[in-house]
Short mmCIF file of C-alpha atoms in Angstrom, two decimals:
data_model
loop_
_atom_site.label_atom_id
_atom_site.label_comp_id
_atom_site.label_asym_id
_atom_site.label_seq_id
_atom_site.Cartn_x
_atom_site.Cartn_y
_atom_site.Cartn_z
CA MET A 260 -51.97 -100.25 81.06
CA SER A 261 -50.99 -102.95 83.55
CA GLU A 262 -47.53 -104.49 83.58
CA ALA A 263 -48.95 -107.87 82.53
CA THR A 264 -50.75 -106.29 79.58
CA ARG A 265 -47.65 -104.31 78.61
CA ARG A 266 -45.61 -107.53 78.53
CA ALA A 267 -48.31 -109.22 76.47
CA VAL A 268 -48.22 -106.38 73.96
CA LEU A 269 -44.42 -106.30 73.72
CA GLY A 270 -44.37 -110.02 73.19
CA THR A 271 -47.93 -110.76 72.21
CA THR A 272 -49.22 -113.59 70.09
CA ILE A 273 -51.14 -113.80 66.89
CA GLY A 274 -53.04 -116.99 67.57
CA LEU A 275 -49.80 -118.83 68.24
CA SER A 276 -47.24 -116.54 66.60
CA ALA A 277 -45.06 -114.18 68.59
CA VAL A 278 -44.61 -110.46 68.04
CA PRO A 279 -40.96 -109.34 68.26
CA LEU A 280 -39.95 -107.31 71.31
CA LEU A 281 -39.23 -103.63 70.90
CA ALA A 282 -35.59 -102.99 70.13
CA GLY A 283 -33.63 -102.02 73.22
CA THR A 284 -34.50 -103.52 76.58
CA ALA A 285 -34.04 -100.24 78.45
CA ARG A 286 -36.53 -98.51 76.19
CA ALA A 287 -38.96 -101.43 76.40
CA ALA A 288 -38.75 -101.44 80.19
CA SER A 289 -39.38 -97.72 80.57
CA THR A 290 -41.92 -96.92 77.86
CA ALA A 291 -45.30 -98.58 77.41
CA PRO A 292 -46.16 -98.72 73.71
CA ASP A 293 -49.01 -96.58 72.45
CA GLU A 294 -51.82 -97.93 70.33
CA ASP A 295 -50.02 -97.32 67.05
CA GLN A 296 -46.95 -99.20 68.29
CA ILE A 297 -49.12 -102.09 69.37
CA LEU A 298 -50.72 -102.30 65.95
CA GLN A 299 -47.33 -102.16 64.24
CA GLN A 300 -45.96 -104.94 66.45
CA MET A 301 -48.98 -107.14 65.88
CA ALA A 302 -48.68 -106.67 62.14
CA ASP A 303 -44.93 -107.40 62.28
CA ALA A 304 -45.69 -110.88 63.63
CA PHE A 305 -47.52 -111.72 60.42
CA GLY A 306 -44.42 -110.78 58.45
CA GLN A 307 -41.92 -112.87 60.43
CA GLN A 308 -42.73 -115.78 62.73
CA LEU A 309 -40.89 -116.94 65.84
CA ARG A 310 -39.83 -120.57 65.49
CA SER A 311 -40.34 -123.03 68.30
CA PRO A 312 -37.37 -125.40 68.71
CA ILE A 313 -37.48 -129.19 68.64
CA MET A 314 -37.23 -129.73 72.40
CA HIS A 315 -38.33 -133.36 72.51
CA SER A 316 -37.80 -136.58 70.60
CA PRO A 317 -39.82 -139.79 70.19
CA SER A 318 -36.89 -141.59 71.84
CA GLU A 319 -37.96 -140.03 75.16
CA GLU A 320 -41.08 -142.20 74.94
CA ASN A 321 -39.05 -145.25 73.83
CA LEU A 322 -40.41 -144.98 70.30
CA ASP A 323 -38.45 -146.09 67.28
CA TYR A 324 -38.55 -143.37 64.64
CA GLU A 325 -37.02 -142.13 61.45
CA ASP A 326 -36.07 -138.55 60.64
CA VAL A 327 -37.69 -137.82 57.30
CA THR A 328 -37.84 -134.98 54.83
CA PHE A 329 -40.23 -134.45 51.96
CA GLN A 330 -41.38 -131.62 49.77
CA ALA A 331 -44.52 -129.55 50.00
CA ILE A 332 -46.28 -129.41 46.64
CA ASP A 333 -44.45 -126.15 45.85
CA GLY A 334 -41.05 -127.65 46.68
CA VAL A 335 -40.52 -126.31 50.22
CA PRO A 336 -38.50 -128.86 52.28
CA ILE A 337 -40.55 -130.24 55.16
CA GLU A 338 -38.92 -131.99 58.13
CA GLY A 339 -40.63 -134.66 60.19
CA TRP A 340 -40.62 -137.95 62.04
CA PHE A 341 -42.02 -141.27 60.89
CA ILE A 342 -42.91 -143.47 63.85
CA PRO A 343 -43.70 -147.03 62.78
CA ALA A 344 -46.16 -149.35 64.47
CA ARG A 345 -45.11 -152.83 63.44
CA GLY A 346 -47.85 -154.93 61.89
CA SER A 347 -50.24 -151.99 61.46
CA ASN A 348 -51.60 -150.73 58.14
CA LYS A 349 -53.11 -147.58 59.70
CA LEU A 350 -51.40 -144.19 59.54
CA ILE A 351 -52.10 -140.87 61.27
CA ILE A 352 -50.59 -137.73 59.72
CA ALA A 353 -50.14 -135.07 62.41
CA ASN A 354 -49.25 -131.41 62.18
CA HIS A 355 -49.29 -128.63 64.77
CA PRO A 356 -50.55 -125.21 65.90
CA MET A 357 -49.16 -121.90 64.71
CA GLY A 358 -45.81 -121.06 66.30
CA PHE A 359 -45.33 -124.65 67.52
CA SER A 360 -43.20 -127.39 66.04
CA ARG A 361 -43.95 -131.10 65.73
CA ALA A 362 -42.44 -131.40 69.24
CA GLY A 363 -44.67 -128.74 70.79
CA LEU A 364 -43.89 -125.38 72.39
CA PRO A 365 -41.74 -124.54 75.46
CA GLY A 366 -44.18 -122.10 77.01
CA HIS A 367 -42.40 -122.41 80.35
CA LEU A 368 -39.19 -120.94 78.90
CA GLU A 369 -38.33 -117.47 77.62
CA PRO A 370 -39.27 -115.77 75.39
CA TRP A 371 -42.43 -117.90 75.18
CA LYS A 372 -43.14 -117.62 78.92
CA SER A 373 -43.42 -113.83 78.76
CA ILE A 374 -45.36 -114.03 75.53
CA TRP A 375 -48.00 -116.34 77.00
CA SER A 376 -48.13 -115.42 80.70
CA SER A 377 -50.87 -112.77 80.43
CA SER A 378 -53.32 -115.31 78.99
CA GLY A 379 -52.34 -118.03 81.47
CA ASN A 380 -50.75 -120.20 78.78
CA ASP A 381 -47.16 -120.05 80.01
CA ILE A 382 -46.87 -123.84 80.24
CA GLU A 383 -45.10 -126.43 78.13
CA VAL A 384 -46.95 -128.43 75.51
CA ASN A 385 -45.06 -131.61 74.60
CA LEU A 386 -46.72 -133.10 71.54
CA VAL A 387 -44.48 -136.18 71.48
CA ARG A 388 -46.74 -137.68 74.13
CA ASP A 389 -49.58 -137.56 71.60
CA TYR A 390 -47.56 -139.71 69.23
CA LYS A 391 -46.91 -142.25 72.00
CA ILE A 392 -50.67 -142.57 72.59
CA LEU A 393 -51.34 -142.99 68.87
CA HIS A 394 -48.52 -145.52 68.48
CA ASP A 395 -49.67 -147.58 71.43
CA ALA A 396 -53.19 -147.58 69.95
CA GLY A 397 -51.79 -149.25 66.83
CA TYR A 398 -51.12 -146.33 64.48
CA ASN A 399 -48.09 -145.46 62.42
CA VAL A 400 -47.46 -141.72 62.76
CA LEU A 401 -46.05 -139.10 60.43
CA ALA A 402 -45.51 -135.84 62.35
CA TYR A 403 -44.07 -132.84 60.54
CA ASP A 404 -43.21 -129.15 60.91
CA LEU A 405 -45.20 -126.71 58.82
CA ARG A 406 -43.22 -124.23 56.71
CA ASN A 407 -41.46 -121.42 58.56
CA MET A 408 -41.77 -123.44 61.79
CA GLY A 409 -39.68 -126.04 63.56
CA LEU A 410 -36.93 -127.24 61.21
CA SER A 411 -38.88 -126.99 57.96
CA GLY A 412 -37.81 -124.64 55.22
CA ALA A 413 -38.40 -120.92 55.08
CA ALA A 414 -40.91 -119.94 52.42
CA ASN A 415 -42.97 -117.04 51.14
CA GLY A 416 -40.69 -114.56 52.88
CA GLY A 417 -41.43 -116.11 56.27
CA ILE A 418 -44.96 -114.70 56.42
CA ALA A 419 -47.89 -116.26 58.26
CA SER A 420 -50.75 -116.95 55.85
CA SER A 421 -53.18 -118.59 58.30
CA GLY A 422 -53.37 -121.80 56.26
CA ILE A 423 -53.21 -120.61 52.65
CA PHE A 424 -49.56 -121.41 51.91
CA GLU A 425 -49.35 -123.97 54.72
CA SER A 426 -51.99 -126.02 52.90
CA ARG A 427 -49.25 -126.94 50.43
CA ASP A 428 -47.46 -128.75 53.26
CA VAL A 429 -50.61 -130.74 54.05
CA LEU A 430 -50.88 -131.80 50.41
CA GLY A 431 -47.17 -132.63 50.35
CA SER A 432 -47.55 -134.92 53.37
CA LEU A 433 -50.30 -136.86 51.61
CA ARG A 434 -48.23 -137.20 48.45
CA TYR A 435 -45.24 -138.36 50.49
CA VAL A 436 -47.02 -141.20 52.30
CA ARG A 437 -48.66 -142.35 49.05
CA GLU A 438 -45.30 -142.53 47.31
CA ARG A 439 -43.33 -144.08 50.18
CA GLY A 440 -43.02 -147.83 49.78
CA ASP A 441 -44.03 -148.91 53.27
CA THR A 442 -46.95 -146.47 53.68
CA ARG A 443 -48.51 -146.22 50.21
CA ARG A 444 -51.22 -148.77 50.95
CA MET A 445 -51.98 -147.68 54.48
CA THR A 446 -55.34 -146.37 55.67
CA ILE A 447 -54.94 -142.64 56.40
CA GLY A 448 -56.39 -140.43 59.12
CA LEU A 449 -55.51 -136.81 59.88
CA PHE A 450 -54.71 -135.18 63.23
CA SER A 451 -54.53 -131.51 62.28
CA ARG A 452 -54.17 -129.04 65.13
CA CYS A 453 -55.15 -125.32 65.07
CA LEU A 454 -53.28 -123.77 62.10
CA GLY A 455 -52.77 -127.32 60.86
CA CYS A 456 -56.53 -127.80 60.83
CA SER A 457 -57.17 -124.51 59.02
CA SER A 458 -54.49 -125.51 56.51
CA THR A 459 -56.21 -128.86 56.03
CA PHE A 460 -59.56 -127.13 55.41
CA TYR A 461 -57.93 -124.94 52.76
CA ALA A 462 -56.17 -127.92 51.17
CA MET A 463 -59.48 -129.77 50.93
CA THR A 464 -61.01 -126.72 49.26
CA ARG A 465 -58.25 -126.29 46.70
CA ASP A 466 -57.63 -129.96 45.89
CA PRO A 467 -60.45 -132.24 47.08
CA ARG A 468 -59.18 -135.19 45.01
CA ALA A 469 -56.04 -135.34 47.15
CA PHE A 470 -58.22 -136.45 50.07
CA GLU A 471 -59.90 -139.35 48.33
CA GLY A 472 -59.45 -142.36 50.57
CA VAL A 473 -58.64 -140.30 53.67
CA ARG A 474 -60.91 -141.79 56.30
CA CYS A 475 -61.32 -138.99 58.83
CA LEU A 476 -60.04 -135.80 60.43
CA VAL A 477 -59.56 -134.87 64.08
CA GLY A 478 -59.11 -131.11 64.36
CA PRO A 479 -58.29 -129.43 67.68
CA GLN A 480 -59.00 -125.70 67.89
CA PRO A 481 -58.95 -124.18 64.41
CA VAL A 482 -59.27 -120.41 64.65
CA THR A 483 -60.19 -117.48 62.41
CA MET A 484 -57.49 -114.82 62.45
CA GLU A 485 -59.84 -111.86 62.50
CA VAL A 486 -61.62 -113.30 65.53
CA ILE A 487 -58.49 -113.91 67.57
CA MET A 488 -57.00 -110.56 66.62
CA ALA A 489 -60.11 -108.73 67.77
CA ARG A 490 -59.70 -110.45 71.15
CA ARG A 491 -56.01 -109.54 71.23
CA LEU A 492 -56.79 -105.88 70.62
CA VAL A 493 -59.21 -105.79 73.54
CA MET A 494 -56.70 -107.54 75.82
CA ALA A 495 -54.07 -104.96 74.81
CA GLY A 496 -56.36 -102.03 75.57
CA VAL A 497 -56.78 -101.04 71.93
CA PRO A 498 -60.29 -100.11 70.73
CA ALA A 499 -61.83 -102.95 68.77
CA ASP A 500 -62.75 -100.58 65.94
CA ARG A 501 -59.05 -100.36 65.03
CA ILE A 502 -59.16 -103.88 63.59
CA ASP A 503 -59.45 -102.34 60.12
CA GLU A 504 -56.22 -100.42 60.66
CA LEU A 505 -54.52 -103.60 61.84
CA GLU A 506 -55.71 -105.38 58.74
CA ARG A 507 -54.27 -102.61 56.56
CA LEU A 508 -50.88 -103.04 58.23
CA VAL A 509 -51.04 -106.82 57.85
CA VAL A 510 -51.77 -106.45 54.14
CA LEU A 511 -48.74 -104.15 53.78
CA ARG A 512 -46.53 -106.91 55.23
CA THR A 513 -48.10 -109.98 53.66
CA GLY A 514 -50.51 -108.98 50.89
CA ILE A 515 -53.21 -111.14 52.52
CA PRO A 516 -56.21 -109.45 54.21
CA PHE A 517 -58.19 -110.96 57.05
CA ALA A 518 -61.08 -111.50 54.65
CA ALA A 519 -58.95 -114.07 52.77
CA ARG A 520 -57.99 -115.90 56.00
CA ARG A 521 -61.29 -117.51 56.92
CA PRO A 522 -61.37 -121.21 57.81
CA GLN A 523 -65.08 -120.73 58.47
CA GLN A 524 -65.47 -120.57 54.69
CA TRP A 525 -62.88 -123.24 53.95
CA ALA A 526 -64.79 -125.65 56.20
CA LYS A 527 -67.40 -125.83 53.43
CA GLY A 528 -64.86 -127.85 51.43
CA VAL A 529 -64.47 -130.62 54.03
CA ARG A 530 -65.66 -133.99 52.73
CA VAL A 531 -64.41 -136.44 55.37
CA PRO A 532 -65.86 -137.39 58.76
CA THR A 533 -64.62 -134.71 61.16
CA LEU A 534 -64.27 -134.35 64.93
CA LEU A 535 -63.48 -130.83 66.14
CA TYR A 536 -62.73 -129.93 69.75
CA GLN A 537 -62.16 -126.59 71.46
CA VAL A 538 -61.82 -124.94 74.88
CA HIS A 539 -65.26 -123.34 75.16
CA ASP A 540 -64.16 -120.34 77.26
CA ASP A 541 -60.79 -119.80 75.56
CA VAL A 542 -59.85 -116.16 76.32
CA LEU A 543 -58.15 -115.87 72.92
CA THR A 544 -61.18 -116.65 70.78
CA HIS A 545 -64.95 -117.12 70.97
CA PRO A 546 -67.01 -120.31 70.82
CA SER A 547 -69.02 -119.00 67.87
CA ASP A 548 -65.90 -119.21 65.68
CA VAL A 549 -65.48 -122.99 65.89
CA GLN A 550 -69.24 -123.47 66.02
CA THR A 551 -69.56 -121.71 62.65
CA MET A 552 -66.81 -123.87 61.16
CA PHE A 553 -68.55 -126.98 62.43
CA ASP A 554 -71.93 -125.86 61.08
CA ASN A 555 -70.36 -125.16 57.67
CA ILE A 556 -68.86 -128.66 57.30
CA PRO A 557 -71.19 -130.27 54.74
CA VAL A 558 -71.06 -133.85 56.02
CA SER A 559 -73.44 -135.58 58.39
CA ASP A 560 -70.73 -137.60 60.13
CA LYS A 561 -69.24 -134.88 62.29
CA ARG A 562 -68.92 -133.97 65.95
CA LEU A 563 -68.01 -130.88 67.98
CA GLN A 564 -66.62 -131.54 71.46
CA TRP A 565 -66.31 -128.68 73.97
CA ILE A 566 -63.66 -128.60 76.69
CA ARG A 567 -65.04 -126.91 79.79
CA GLY A 568 -63.71 -125.88 83.19
CA THR A 569 -60.80 -123.82 81.82
CA ASN A 570 -60.19 -120.68 79.78
CA ARG A 571 -56.61 -121.64 78.90
CA ARG A 572 -56.12 -122.40 75.22
CA PHE A 573 -53.21 -124.74 75.81
CA ASP A 574 -55.48 -127.06 77.79
CA GLY A 575 -57.09 -127.77 74.43
CA TYR A 576 -53.75 -128.90 73.03
CA LEU A 577 -53.22 -131.12 76.08
CA GLU A 578 -56.72 -132.61 75.96
CA PHE A 579 -55.66 -135.61 73.87
CA GLN A 580 -53.02 -136.56 76.45
CA ARG A 581 -55.48 -136.20 79.33
CA ARG A 582 -58.61 -137.73 77.80
CA PRO A 583 -57.71 -139.45 74.52
CA GLN A 584 -60.63 -141.86 74.41
CA PRO A 585 -63.07 -139.78 72.29
CA MET A 586 -60.42 -139.06 69.66
CA LEU A 587 -59.15 -142.65 69.61
CA LYS A 588 -62.71 -143.88 69.29
CA TRP A 589 -63.22 -141.56 66.32
CA PHE A 590 -60.11 -142.85 64.59
CA GLU A 591 -60.96 -146.46 65.38
CA SER A 592 -64.52 -146.26 64.08
CA HIS A 593 -63.47 -144.63 60.80
CA MET A 594 -60.19 -146.41 60.05
CA LYS A 595 -61.25 -150.03 60.16
CA SER A 596 -59.81 -152.05 57.31
#
C-alpha cells in the first residue's frame, strides 16, 4: 500500500465525510491498517461526521446579510445566512455538500488536506462566492448548514443518513421562507449541492406538496453512497466484493443500509424543472450514477451538464464560480414573475 493510499485510508472520505484517524500518531505512522481496519474506519465515518468550520462570511464579498436560525421540520436548529437583494422578489435557497458548511470546505488546511490529497481534492472551496454571483444576478439568498454540519444542531446521534434525515432540513428551509414576512411571497428556486441535492430528492418524495410553487432546482453532483463507497474501497486496495461487509458495519452504526440510501430512486419523486451537473471523470464516482438519476426524473424540462477536462470532484463545486452562465440562465428562465 502506497503512502498516499495509507493516508487516504487513515483519513478517507465517505463522499464528503471524513473518517477519524487511528488513535495514536506513532501507531498510525508505523502501521498500515489492514482491510478490516479500513472497513471499520469507513463505517465509523457514517456514525460521526467531521464538521467543516465557517471560514468565510458574506461580508468578505461586501454583501449585507443577516444571521438566521430556523427549525427543521423535526425541530433541529438550523443556522444560516439571509442575503437580501433589494427590490427583488426572487429567492434562491442554497445548501451544501456532505462534510461542508454553508461557507464551503478548507481543503487546503489540515485535517482536510490529508483527507483529500490522494484524490487531488486538497483545495479550498469557498461557497460564499456563489452567493455573490447569485446576489449580483438579482436573487435574495438563504444559505444554511445541514444538520450535524457547520453550526447547525446535532441530531440523530450525529450519523450520516445520505439525505434521509437531512431532508427534514430542506423542508424546514421552505417552511421558514414561507413564514418569514419579507420572503413569504417570493418566487423560490433551489440550489442544492451533492448531499443537499440528494436530501432535496428525498424531501420531494416524502412531501411533494411542500414543493408546490417552487420553480426549479439546480443540483450539482448528487451521489449514491454505495457507488462512491465501492470506488473508495478500490482506491484503498480493498476488494470490491467486501462492500457487503462494509454495509453490515454501517448498519451496525446507523441502522440504515446502502439499499435505503439511493437518490437514484428518490429522483423519481422530482416534479420541478431540474438542471444537474457533474464532473464526468470524477475519480470518486461514476458517470452512470448521475445519469441514472437524471433518467429517473419524470419531467420533460430537465438537463444534465457534464464537466470535462478534470477528474477532480471539487472542480464540480467550483464550476458555478468559473462558468455560472448555464445555471443563471436556468434560474432566469424558470423564475420569471
